[in-house]
mmCIF file of C-alpha atoms in Angstrom:
data_model
loop_
_atom_site.group_PDB
_atom_site.id
_atom_site.type_symbol
_atom_site.label_atom_id
_atom_site.label_comp_id
_atom_site.label_asym_id
_atom_site.label_seq_id
_atom_site.Cartn_x
_atom_site.Cartn_y
_atom_site.Cartn_z
ATOM 1 C CA MET A 239 42.747 47.381 -5.923
ATOM 2 C CA SER A 240 45.059 45.789 -8.489
ATOM 3 C CA VAL A 241 46.982 49.073 -8.767
ATOM 4 C CA ASP A 242 47.352 49.167 -4.992
ATOM 5 C CA LEU A 243 48.728 45.633 -5.057
ATOM 6 C CA GLY A 244 51.079 46.528 -7.868
ATOM 7 C CA GLU A 245 52.395 49.504 -5.963
ATOM 8 C CA ARG A 246 52.781 47.478 -2.813
ATOM 9 C CA LEU A 247 54.612 44.648 -4.541
ATOM 10 C CA ARG A 248 56.912 47.071 -6.330
ATOM 11 C CA ASN A 249 57.674 48.958 -3.098
ATOM 12 C CA VAL A 250 58.431 45.786 -1.132
ATOM 13 C CA ARG A 251 60.569 44.400 -3.953
ATOM 14 C CA LYS A 252 62.623 47.586 -4.120
ATOM 15 C CA ARG A 253 63.022 47.651 -0.324
ATOM 16 C CA ARG A 254 64.391 44.128 -0.560
ATOM 17 C CA GLY A 255 66.799 45.214 -3.285
ATOM 18 C CA LEU A 256 65.476 42.752 -5.864
ATOM 19 C CA THR A 257 64.901 43.203 -9.562
ATOM 20 C CA GLN A 258 61.837 41.678 -11.172
ATOM 21 C CA PRO A 259 63.851 38.776 -12.631
ATOM 22 C CA GLU A 260 65.471 38.160 -9.247
ATOM 23 C CA LEU A 261 62.051 38.052 -7.564
ATOM 24 C CA ALA A 262 60.825 35.646 -10.245
ATOM 25 C CA ALA A 263 63.760 33.334 -9.544
ATOM 26 C CA ALA A 264 63.329 33.541 -5.757
ATOM 27 C CA SER A 265 59.560 33.046 -5.732
ATOM 28 C CA GLY A 266 58.877 30.691 -8.633
ATOM 29 C CA VAL A 267 56.310 33.166 -9.996
ATOM 30 C CA SER A 268 56.817 33.932 -13.679
ATOM 31 C CA LEU A 269 58.431 37.200 -14.676
ATOM 32 C CA SER A 270 55.454 38.043 -16.891
ATOM 33 C CA THR A 271 53.057 37.663 -13.944
ATOM 34 C CA ILE A 272 55.187 39.914 -11.741
ATOM 35 C CA LYS A 273 55.304 42.562 -14.454
ATOM 36 C CA LYS A 274 51.537 42.419 -14.953
ATOM 37 C CA VAL A 275 50.861 42.679 -11.214
ATOM 38 C CA GLU A 276 53.174 45.655 -10.775
ATOM 39 C CA GLN A 277 51.641 47.377 -13.797
ATOM 40 C CA GLY A 278 48.115 46.846 -12.453
ATOM 41 C CA GLU A 279 47.113 44.498 -15.269
ATOM 42 C CA ARG A 280 46.221 41.578 -12.991
ATOM 43 C CA ALA A 281 42.916 42.340 -11.260
ATOM 44 C CA ASN A 282 42.814 39.022 -9.396
ATOM 45 C CA VAL A 283 45.898 37.539 -7.774
ATOM 46 C CA ARG A 284 45.342 34.321 -5.860
ATOM 47 C CA LEU A 285 46.508 33.871 -2.286
ATOM 48 C CA GLU A 286 48.680 30.986 -3.467
ATOM 49 C CA THR A 287 50.563 33.336 -5.808
ATOM 50 C CA LEU A 288 50.873 36.005 -3.129
ATOM 51 C CA ARG A 289 52.370 33.423 -0.788
ATOM 52 C CA LYS A 290 55.029 32.519 -3.344
ATOM 53 C CA LEU A 291 55.877 36.191 -3.784
ATOM 54 C CA ALA A 292 56.004 36.614 -0.002
ATOM 55 C CA VAL A 293 58.419 33.686 0.258
ATOM 56 C CA GLY A 294 60.664 35.295 -2.330
ATOM 57 C CA LEU A 295 60.481 38.655 -0.563
ATOM 58 C CA ARG A 296 60.732 37.193 2.961
ATOM 59 C CA VAL A 297 57.630 38.957 4.197
ATOM 60 C CA ARG A 298 54.209 37.866 5.376
ATOM 61 C CA THR A 299 51.636 37.084 2.723
ATOM 62 C CA SER A 300 49.255 39.440 4.501
ATOM 63 C CA ASP A 301 51.786 42.249 4.012
ATOM 64 C CA LEU A 302 51.040 42.039 0.295
ATOM 65 C CA GLN A 303 47.275 41.555 0.505
ATOM 66 C CA VAL A 304 44.909 44.331 -0.511
ATOM 67 C CA ARG A 305 41.789 42.269 -1.219
ATOM 68 C CA ARG A 306 40.029 39.062 -0.279
ATOM 69 C CA ASP A 307 40.691 35.880 -2.233
ATOM 70 C CA ALA A 308 37.389 34.064 -2.490
ATOM 71 C CA GLU A 309 35.343 32.253 -5.105
ATOM 72 C CA HIS A 310 31.736 33.086 -4.350
ATOM 73 C CA ALA A 311 28.735 30.901 -5.107
ATOM 74 C CA ASP A 312 27.469 30.523 -8.654
ATOM 75 C CA THR A 313 23.862 31.346 -9.555
ATOM 76 C CA GLU A 314 22.665 27.763 -9.152
ATOM 77 C CA THR A 315 24.048 27.549 -5.625
ATOM 78 C CA GLU A 316 22.707 30.999 -4.706
ATOM 79 C CA ASP A 317 19.241 29.944 -5.848
ATOM 80 C CA LEU A 318 19.453 26.679 -3.917
ATOM 81 C CA TRP A 319 19.980 28.527 -0.629
ATOM 82 C CA ALA A 320 17.740 31.540 -1.300
ATOM 83 C CA GLN A 321 14.930 30.367 0.981
ATOM 84 C CA VAL A 322 17.391 29.666 3.780
ATOM 85 C CA ARG A 323 18.803 33.186 3.503
ATOM 86 C CA ARG A 324 15.290 34.631 3.656
ATOM 87 C CA ALA A 325 14.397 32.453 6.629
ATOM 88 C CA LEU A 326 17.436 33.779 8.496
ATOM 89 C CA VAL A 327 15.870 37.246 8.394
ATOM 90 C CA GLY A 328 12.345 36.014 9.112
ATOM 91 C CA GLN A 329 10.917 36.175 5.598
ATOM 92 C CA ASP A 330 8.843 33.836 3.436
ATOM 93 C CA VAL A 331 8.368 31.096 6.016
ATOM 94 C CA ALA A 332 4.761 30.019 6.588
ATOM 95 C CA PRO A 333 3.614 30.036 10.240
ATOM 96 C CA ALA A 334 3.521 26.691 11.995
ATOM 97 C CA ASP A 335 0.200 25.011 12.787
ATOM 98 C CA GLU A 336 1.304 24.476 16.406
ATOM 99 C CA PRO A 337 3.849 26.227 18.653
ATOM 100 C CA ALA A 338 7.358 24.818 18.409
ATOM 101 C CA THR A 339 8.857 22.966 21.362
ATOM 102 C CA ASN A 340 12.443 22.358 22.379
ATOM 103 C CA GLU A 341 11.959 18.622 22.053
ATOM 104 C CA GLY A 342 10.347 18.753 18.636
ATOM 105 C CA THR A 343 12.857 21.205 17.210
ATOM 106 C CA GLN A 344 15.797 19.222 18.572
ATOM 107 C CA ALA A 345 14.348 16.026 17.108
ATOM 108 C CA ALA A 346 13.954 17.703 13.714
ATOM 109 C CA TYR A 347 17.554 18.883 13.872
ATOM 110 C CA GLU A 348 18.715 15.353 14.736
ATOM 111 C CA GLU A 349 16.897 14.076 11.646
ATOM 112 C CA LEU A 350 19.035 16.461 9.571
ATOM 113 C CA ARG A 351 22.281 15.016 10.874
ATOM 114 C CA PRO A 352 22.551 12.116 8.381
ATOM 115 C CA LEU A 353 21.957 14.567 5.531
ATOM 116 C CA ILE A 354 24.642 16.877 6.906
ATOM 117 C CA ASP A 355 27.085 14.000 7.246
ATOM 118 C CA ALA A 356 26.448 13.058 3.595
ATOM 119 C CA HIS A 357 26.635 16.677 2.299
ATOM 120 C CA ARG A 358 23.174 16.412 0.718
ATOM 121 C CA TYR A 359 22.726 20.129 0.230
ATOM 122 C CA ARG A 360 19.522 20.055 -1.797
ATOM 123 C CA GLU A 361 17.619 18.196 0.890
ATOM 124 C CA ILE A 362 19.151 20.247 3.695
ATOM 125 C CA SER A 363 18.291 23.573 2.073
ATOM 126 C CA ALA A 364 14.679 22.444 1.603
ATOM 127 C CA LEU A 365 14.230 21.471 5.268
ATOM 128 C CA LEU A 366 16.119 24.296 6.973
ATOM 129 C CA PRO A 367 13.709 27.250 6.519
ATOM 130 C CA ALA A 368 10.914 25.746 8.629
ATOM 131 C CA LEU A 369 13.399 24.540 11.227
ATOM 132 C CA LEU A 370 14.963 27.999 11.505
ATOM 133 C CA ARG A 371 11.469 29.477 11.919
ATOM 134 C CA ASP A 372 10.667 27.097 14.767
ATOM 135 C CA ALA A 373 13.996 27.657 16.502
ATOM 136 C CA GLU A 374 13.480 31.430 16.592
ATOM 137 C CA THR A 375 10.498 30.947 18.924
ATOM 138 C CA LEU A 376 12.533 29.065 21.556
ATOM 139 C CA THR A 377 13.551 31.440 24.334
ATOM 140 C CA ASP A 378 14.709 29.489 27.396
ATOM 141 C CA SER A 379 18.306 28.342 27.958
ATOM 142 C CA GLU A 380 17.760 24.985 26.289
ATOM 143 C CA GLY A 381 16.051 26.706 23.377
ATOM 144 C CA ARG A 382 18.969 29.107 23.011
ATOM 145 C CA ALA A 383 21.318 26.143 22.855
ATOM 146 C CA ILE A 384 19.240 24.545 20.109
ATOM 147 C CA ARG A 385 19.161 27.821 18.162
ATOM 148 C CA SER A 386 22.898 28.313 18.546
ATOM 149 C CA ARG A 387 23.663 24.805 17.281
ATOM 150 C CA LEU A 388 21.256 25.204 14.382
ATOM 151 C CA LEU A 389 22.676 28.594 13.375
ATOM 152 C CA SER A 390 26.198 27.234 13.705
ATOM 153 C CA MET A 391 25.359 24.369 11.402
ATOM 154 C CA THR A 392 23.605 26.706 8.954
ATOM 155 C CA GLY A 393 26.625 29.022 8.911
ATOM 156 C CA TRP A 394 28.870 26.062 8.194
ATOM 157 C CA MET A 395 26.615 24.908 5.342
ATOM 158 C CA LEU A 396 26.645 28.408 3.838
ATOM 159 C CA THR A 397 30.441 28.479 4.098
ATOM 160 C CA GLN A 398 30.663 25.128 2.338
ATOM 161 C CA ASN A 399 28.459 26.612 -0.380
ATOM 162 C CA ARG A 400 30.614 29.754 -0.773
ATOM 163 C CA GLN A 401 28.140 32.272 0.659
ATOM 164 C CA PHE A 402 30.614 33.815 3.030
ATOM 165 C CA ASP A 403 28.992 37.076 4.096
ATOM 166 C CA THR A 404 25.708 35.432 5.091
ATOM 167 C CA ALA A 405 27.655 32.649 6.766
ATOM 168 C CA ALA A 406 29.647 35.118 8.868
ATOM 169 C CA MET A 407 26.514 36.939 10.031
ATOM 170 C CA THR A 408 24.832 33.641 10.883
ATOM 171 C CA LEU A 409 27.843 32.396 12.859
ATOM 172 C CA ASP A 410 28.091 35.703 14.720
ATOM 173 C CA ARG A 411 24.506 35.158 15.864
ATOM 174 C CA ALA A 412 25.290 31.586 16.897
ATOM 175 C CA ILE A 413 28.182 32.826 19.036
ATOM 176 C CA ASP A 414 26.108 35.619 20.555
ATOM 177 C CA ILE A 415 23.198 33.469 21.709
ATOM 178 C CA ALA A 416 25.207 30.431 22.841
ATOM 179 C CA PRO A 417 24.382 29.820 26.517
ATOM 180 C CA GLU A 418 27.853 28.480 27.309
ATOM 181 C CA ARG A 419 31.358 29.083 26.062
ATOM 182 C CA GLY A 420 32.082 25.617 24.667
ATOM 183 C CA MET A 421 29.121 25.890 22.334
ATOM 184 C CA ALA A 422 30.242 29.363 21.270
ATOM 185 C CA VAL A 423 33.753 28.110 20.458
ATOM 186 C CA ALA A 424 32.323 25.502 18.102
ATOM 187 C CA ALA A 425 30.725 28.335 16.107
ATOM 188 C CA VAL A 426 33.956 30.340 16.363
ATOM 189 C CA ASN A 427 35.797 27.469 14.675
ATOM 190 C CA ALA A 428 33.384 27.631 11.758
ATOM 191 C CA LEU A 429 33.752 31.418 11.551
ATOM 192 C CA ILE A 430 37.532 31.128 11.430
ATOM 193 C CA TRP A 431 37.255 28.710 8.513
ATOM 194 C CA THR A 432 34.930 31.178 6.762
ATOM 195 C CA HIS A 433 37.653 33.826 7.003
ATOM 196 C CA ILE A 434 40.384 31.413 5.856
ATOM 197 C CA ARG A 435 38.400 30.404 2.776
ATOM 198 C CA GLN A 436 38.249 34.078 1.830
ATOM 199 C CA GLY A 437 41.935 34.689 2.478
ATOM 200 C CA ASN A 438 41.233 36.957 5.477
ATOM 201 C CA LEU A 439 44.375 35.797 7.260
ATOM 202 C CA ARG A 440 44.734 38.581 9.805
ATOM 203 C CA LYS A 441 41.121 38.413 10.900
ATOM 204 C CA ALA A 442 41.240 34.625 11.113
ATOM 205 C CA ARG A 443 44.479 34.654 13.133
ATOM 206 C CA THR A 444 43.226 37.279 15.589
ATOM 207 C CA LEU A 445 40.010 35.362 16.205
ATOM 208 C CA ALA A 446 41.723 31.983 16.622
ATOM 209 C CA ILE A 447 44.449 33.159 19.003
ATOM 210 C CA ARG A 448 42.070 35.271 21.116
ATOM 211 C CA TRP A 449 39.742 32.348 21.702
ATOM 212 C CA ALA A 450 42.586 29.847 22.174
ATOM 213 C CA ASP A 451 44.040 32.055 24.886
ATOM 214 C CA ASP A 452 40.613 32.515 26.442
ATOM 215 C CA ILE A 453 39.792 28.804 26.750
ATOM 216 C CA GLU A 454 43.272 27.391 27.390
ATOM 217 C CA PRO A 455 42.671 24.237 29.444
ATOM 218 C CA ARG A 456 44.541 22.738 32.363
ATOM 219 C CA PHE A 457 45.775 19.494 30.850
ATOM 220 C CA SER A 458 45.574 17.591 34.143
ATOM 221 C CA ARG A 459 41.845 18.277 34.508
ATOM 222 C CA ALA A 460 40.530 19.113 31.043
ATOM 223 C CA THR A 461 37.930 16.952 29.362
ATOM 224 C CA ALA A 462 38.506 15.551 25.888
ATOM 225 C CA SER A 463 36.017 18.073 24.497
ATOM 226 C CA GLN A 464 37.835 21.015 26.118
ATOM 227 C CA LEU A 465 41.186 19.841 24.793
ATOM 228 C CA ALA A 466 39.702 19.283 21.342
ATOM 229 C CA LEU A 467 38.144 22.747 21.135
ATOM 230 C CA TRP A 468 41.463 24.328 22.123
ATOM 231 C CA GLY A 469 43.574 22.103 19.894
ATOM 232 C CA ARG A 470 41.335 22.697 16.891
ATOM 233 C CA LEU A 471 41.903 26.453 17.253
ATOM 234 C CA TRP A 472 45.664 25.905 17.125
ATOM 235 C CA LEU A 473 45.266 23.823 13.971
ATOM 236 C CA TYR A 474 43.629 26.845 12.376
ATOM 237 C CA VAL A 475 46.533 29.011 13.549
ATOM 238 C CA ALA A 476 48.921 26.537 11.912
ATOM 239 C CA ASN A 477 46.902 26.648 8.699
ATOM 240 C CA ILE A 478 46.916 30.445 8.735
ATOM 241 C CA GLY A 479 50.626 30.576 9.502
ATOM 242 C CA VAL A 480 51.691 28.495 6.509
ATOM 243 C CA ARG A 481 49.453 30.506 4.187
ATOM 244 C CA ASP A 482 50.921 33.718 5.618
ATOM 245 C CA ASN A 483 54.536 32.556 5.127
ATOM 246 C CA ASN A 484 55.084 32.333 8.873
ATOM 247 C CA PRO A 485 56.609 28.843 9.316
ATOM 248 C CA GLY A 486 57.639 29.404 12.919
ATOM 249 C CA GLU A 487 54.057 30.143 13.895
ATOM 250 C CA THR A 488 52.917 27.054 12.024
ATOM 251 C CA GLU A 489 55.372 24.778 13.824
ATOM 252 C CA ASP A 490 54.495 26.215 17.246
ATOM 253 C CA ALA A 491 50.772 25.898 16.620
ATOM 254 C CA LEU A 492 51.084 22.310 15.367
ATOM 255 C CA SER A 493 53.118 21.457 18.459
ATOM 256 C CA LEU A 494 50.368 22.766 20.749
ATOM 257 C CA ALA A 495 47.660 20.969 18.796
ATOM 258 C CA ARG A 496 49.684 17.752 18.819
ATOM 259 C CA ALA A 497 50.080 17.966 22.587
ATOM 260 C CA ALA A 498 46.303 18.216 23.002
ATOM 261 C CA ALA A 499 45.721 15.325 20.580
ATOM 262 C CA ASP A 500 48.296 13.140 22.341
ATOM 263 C CA ARG A 501 46.634 13.878 25.669
ATOM 264 C CA ILE A 502 43.276 12.723 24.296
ATOM 265 C CA GLY A 503 44.872 9.752 22.536
ATOM 266 C CA HIS A 504 42.180 9.155 19.910
ATOM 267 C CA GLU A 505 39.824 10.944 17.565
ATOM 268 C CA VAL A 506 36.832 12.664 19.151
ATOM 269 C CA LEU A 507 33.772 14.414 17.813
ATOM 270 C CA TYR A 508 33.916 17.566 19.910
ATOM 271 C CA ASP A 509 30.725 18.903 18.380
ATOM 272 C CA PRO A 510 28.504 16.824 16.099
ATOM 273 C CA ASN A 511 27.405 20.014 14.357
ATOM 274 C CA PRO A 512 28.608 18.943 11.817
ATOM 275 C CA ASN A 513 31.381 16.393 12.275
ATOM 276 C CA ARG A 514 33.911 18.649 13.964
ATOM 277 C CA LEU A 515 36.766 16.307 14.647
ATOM 278 C CA PHE A 516 39.991 16.429 16.568
ATOM 279 C CA GLY A 517 42.665 13.932 17.518
ATOM 280 C CA PRO A 518 45.947 12.457 16.271
ATOM 281 C CA VAL A 519 44.593 11.677 12.793
ATOM 282 C CA THR A 520 43.157 15.176 12.350
ATOM 283 C CA VAL A 521 46.440 16.754 13.459
ATOM 284 C CA ALA A 522 48.325 14.547 10.989
ATOM 285 C CA GLN A 523 45.980 15.502 8.161
ATOM 286 C CA ILE A 524 46.339 19.234 8.860
ATOM 287 C CA THR A 525 50.106 18.762 9.049
ATOM 288 C CA GLY A 526 49.854 17.247 5.583
ATOM 289 C CA GLU A 527 47.846 20.250 4.426
ATOM 290 C CA CYS A 528 50.531 22.588 5.759
ATOM 291 C CA HIS A 529 53.161 20.630 3.828
ATOM 292 C CA ILE A 530 51.247 20.829 0.550
ATOM 293 C CA ILE A 531 50.760 24.584 0.938
ATOM 294 C CA ALA A 532 54.502 24.886 1.588
ATOM 295 C CA GLY A 533 55.276 22.924 -1.585
ATOM 296 C CA LYS A 534 56.329 19.652 0.029
ATOM 297 C CA PRO A 535 54.066 17.087 -1.653
ATOM 298 C CA ASP A 536 56.238 14.098 -0.763
ATOM 299 C CA LYS A 537 55.680 14.784 2.944
ATOM 300 C CA THR A 538 51.926 15.081 2.404
ATOM 301 C CA LEU A 539 51.801 11.702 0.674
ATOM 302 C CA SER A 540 54.000 10.126 3.342
ATOM 303 C CA ILE A 541 51.576 11.274 6.042
ATOM 304 C CA ALA A 542 48.578 10.071 4.048
ATOM 305 C CA LYS A 543 50.103 6.605 3.649
ATOM 306 C CA SER A 544 50.775 6.357 7.386
ATOM 307 C CA LEU A 545 47.181 7.062 8.446
ATOM 308 C CA PRO A 546 44.770 4.284 9.434
ATOM 309 C CA THR A 547 42.245 3.268 6.797
ATOM 310 C CA ASN A 548 39.324 3.251 9.238
ATOM 311 C CA VAL A 549 38.823 6.678 10.785
ATOM 312 C CA LEU A 550 36.047 8.409 12.684
ATOM 313 C CA SER A 551 33.597 10.230 10.356
ATOM 314 C CA PRO A 552 35.320 9.482 7.037
ATOM 315 C CA MET A 553 32.813 11.690 5.187
ATOM 316 C CA ALA A 554 33.490 14.803 7.268
ATOM 317 C CA ALA A 555 34.521 17.845 5.246
ATOM 318 C CA GLY A 556 37.988 17.856 6.812
ATOM 319 C CA ARG A 557 38.556 14.249 5.798
ATOM 320 C CA LEU A 558 37.441 14.971 2.237
ATOM 321 C CA ARG A 559 39.672 18.022 2.069
ATOM 322 C CA HIS A 560 42.608 15.843 3.064
ATOM 323 C CA ARG A 561 41.858 13.752 -0.030
ATOM 324 C CA LEU A 562 42.138 16.936 -2.109
ATOM 325 C CA ASP A 563 45.536 17.566 -0.496
ATOM 326 C CA VAL A 564 46.555 14.083 -1.619
ATOM 327 C CA ALA A 565 45.329 14.786 -5.153
ATOM 328 C CA ASN A 566 47.240 18.069 -5.158
ATOM 329 C CA ALA A 567 50.393 16.280 -3.999
ATOM 330 C CA HIS A 568 50.091 13.859 -6.922
ATOM 331 C CA VAL A 569 49.732 16.773 -9.340
ATOM 332 C CA GLN A 570 52.797 18.515 -7.921
ATOM 333 C CA LEU A 571 54.747 15.302 -8.467
ATOM 334 C CA GLY A 572 53.454 14.902 -12.031
ATOM 335 C CA GLN A 573 51.259 11.916 -11.134
ATOM 336 C CA HIS A 574 48.151 13.124 -12.960
ATOM 337 C CA GLY A 575 46.371 9.803 -13.279
ATOM 338 C CA GLU A 576 46.601 9.270 -9.524
ATOM 339 C CA ALA A 577 45.266 12.785 -8.899
ATOM 340 C CA VAL A 578 42.234 12.236 -11.112
ATOM 341 C CA ALA A 579 41.553 8.887 -9.437
ATOM 342 C CA VAL A 580 41.479 10.579 -6.014
ATOM 343 C CA LEU A 581 39.101 13.275 -7.267
ATOM 344 C CA GLN A 582 36.838 10.609 -8.729
ATOM 345 C CA GLN A 583 36.802 8.790 -5.401
ATOM 346 C CA VAL A 584 35.755 11.969 -3.597
ATOM 347 C CA ARG A 585 33.081 12.649 -6.178
ATOM 348 C CA SER A 586 31.652 9.164 -5.734
ATOM 349 C CA VAL A 587 31.049 9.705 -1.996
ATOM 350 C CA ALA A 588 30.331 13.452 -1.913
ATOM 351 C CA PRO A 589 28.921 14.539 -5.296
ATOM 352 C CA GLU A 590 27.317 17.719 -3.921
ATOM 353 C CA TRP A 591 30.333 18.728 -1.827
ATOM 354 C CA LEU A 592 32.997 18.508 -4.522
ATOM 355 C CA PRO A 593 31.571 21.139 -6.952
ATOM 356 C CA GLN A 594 31.675 23.703 -4.129
ATOM 357 C CA GLN A 595 35.429 23.301 -3.725
ATOM 358 C CA ARG A 596 37.562 25.723 -5.719
ATOM 359 C CA TYR A 597 40.495 23.647 -4.493
ATOM 360 C CA ALA A 598 39.232 20.680 -6.532
ATOM 361 C CA ARG A 599 38.956 22.850 -9.636
ATOM 362 C CA ASP A 600 42.488 24.132 -9.100
ATOM 363 C CA VAL A 601 43.848 20.600 -8.855
ATOM 364 C CA LEU A 602 42.046 19.407 -11.980
ATOM 365 C CA ARG A 603 42.948 22.551 -13.932
ATOM 366 C CA ARG A 604 46.646 21.974 -13.253
ATOM 367 C CA THR A 605 46.284 18.405 -14.477
ATOM 368 C CA ILE A 606 44.477 19.408 -17.650
ATOM 369 C CA THR A 607 46.876 22.195 -18.576
ATOM 370 C CA GLN A 608 49.802 19.783 -18.443
ATOM 371 C CA ARG A 609 48.239 17.226 -20.799
ATOM 372 C CA ARG A 610 47.925 17.364 -24.579
ATOM 373 C CA THR A 611 44.721 15.309 -24.611
ATOM 374 C CA LEU A 612 42.147 14.470 -21.956
ATOM 375 C CA THR A 613 40.701 11.134 -20.983
ATOM 376 C CA ASP A 614 36.947 10.603 -20.828
ATOM 377 C CA ASP A 615 37.194 10.539 -17.026
ATOM 378 C CA MET A 616 38.880 13.936 -17.011
ATOM 379 C CA ARG A 617 36.229 15.478 -19.262
ATOM 380 C CA GLU A 618 33.409 14.071 -17.178
ATOM 381 C CA LEU A 619 35.015 15.221 -13.956
ATOM 382 C CA ALA A 620 35.627 18.730 -15.328
ATOM 383 C CA ASP A 621 31.930 19.060 -16.146
ATOM 384 C CA ALA A 622 30.867 17.645 -12.792
ATOM 385 C CA ILE A 623 32.906 20.124 -10.726
ATOM 386 C CA LYS A 624 32.039 23.052 -13.018
ATOM 387 C CA LEU A 625 35.532 23.746 -14.229
ATOM 388 C CA GLU A 626 35.476 26.774 -16.504
ATOM 389 C CA TYR A 627 36.990 26.560 -19.981
#
């Protein structure tokens, strides 16, 4: 695969009439890296690097891609979710003493919600197998809805824990059995994020635009939930567009999402499974994410400073990821102490979520490599988020 990428990069560069040094100057990628990629010596090239090369070549990032860009779960995380994976295929779950009911299964799912909100993965993974077993026995329309929500949540948890293939299969099932389209779209949103986290830009874009077109609401009559589901899809399109070096698509998608958020006028929880948010604050935070991907950290920090301090669901994954964008902005501006402070704040409220974020490791790695010595806080944080040496 690395040879294929090298050949592709070399061919595109020549078509653009650029030498290797000229591409290095235009993209900000080092000349040595470009040489290694073209010679097939770099087996793994991050999406971030491909985007810089695409900017220099004035092509889409996806035009250069030949492989996925994903950091899969470590052994400890795989082991943590092993019983959940087996339960998803009907294995190793003891039979229940009594038949499951819609009411009992829904109540058990509701009891999980606080754990989901707090990203307490160890407790969630211990409780899910029996709940998945019970949900599989529910066959009426209400039971299908409960199963779909539960599978959607499980797929999201697996995505957060970097088990992308199992997550995608689980979310496909959630979409398939959903008794109504709004519930299916909530699972679609999670599936799109699964693809984005792996760098599958084309697949993510196709899925997001197809469903956005399919559920496009009439603004004069649409409910807040309908507008939120549609607007959230366009936020994903914006996110994909900036990663794929397609700024026009990003601006158009943000404009559509902003229109939906303005129509609603406030933050809403369009699906509490888990904390799927949309509204003016969410649009602003994703706009900040687009800026940081595009290398505009000052704009990201300006947006962050303008946001209200009290927001709906401050522990939601999207809110926490915005804090990582802020930390990244500080790093890009050489403000390493501020970046570490933000990471420490996130760790204090979501200690099980942070180690699953390659983004956090990237931010801390950039800080460490630019310092001659490390503080005690930096060393402790590096160990906590499993930063490799």
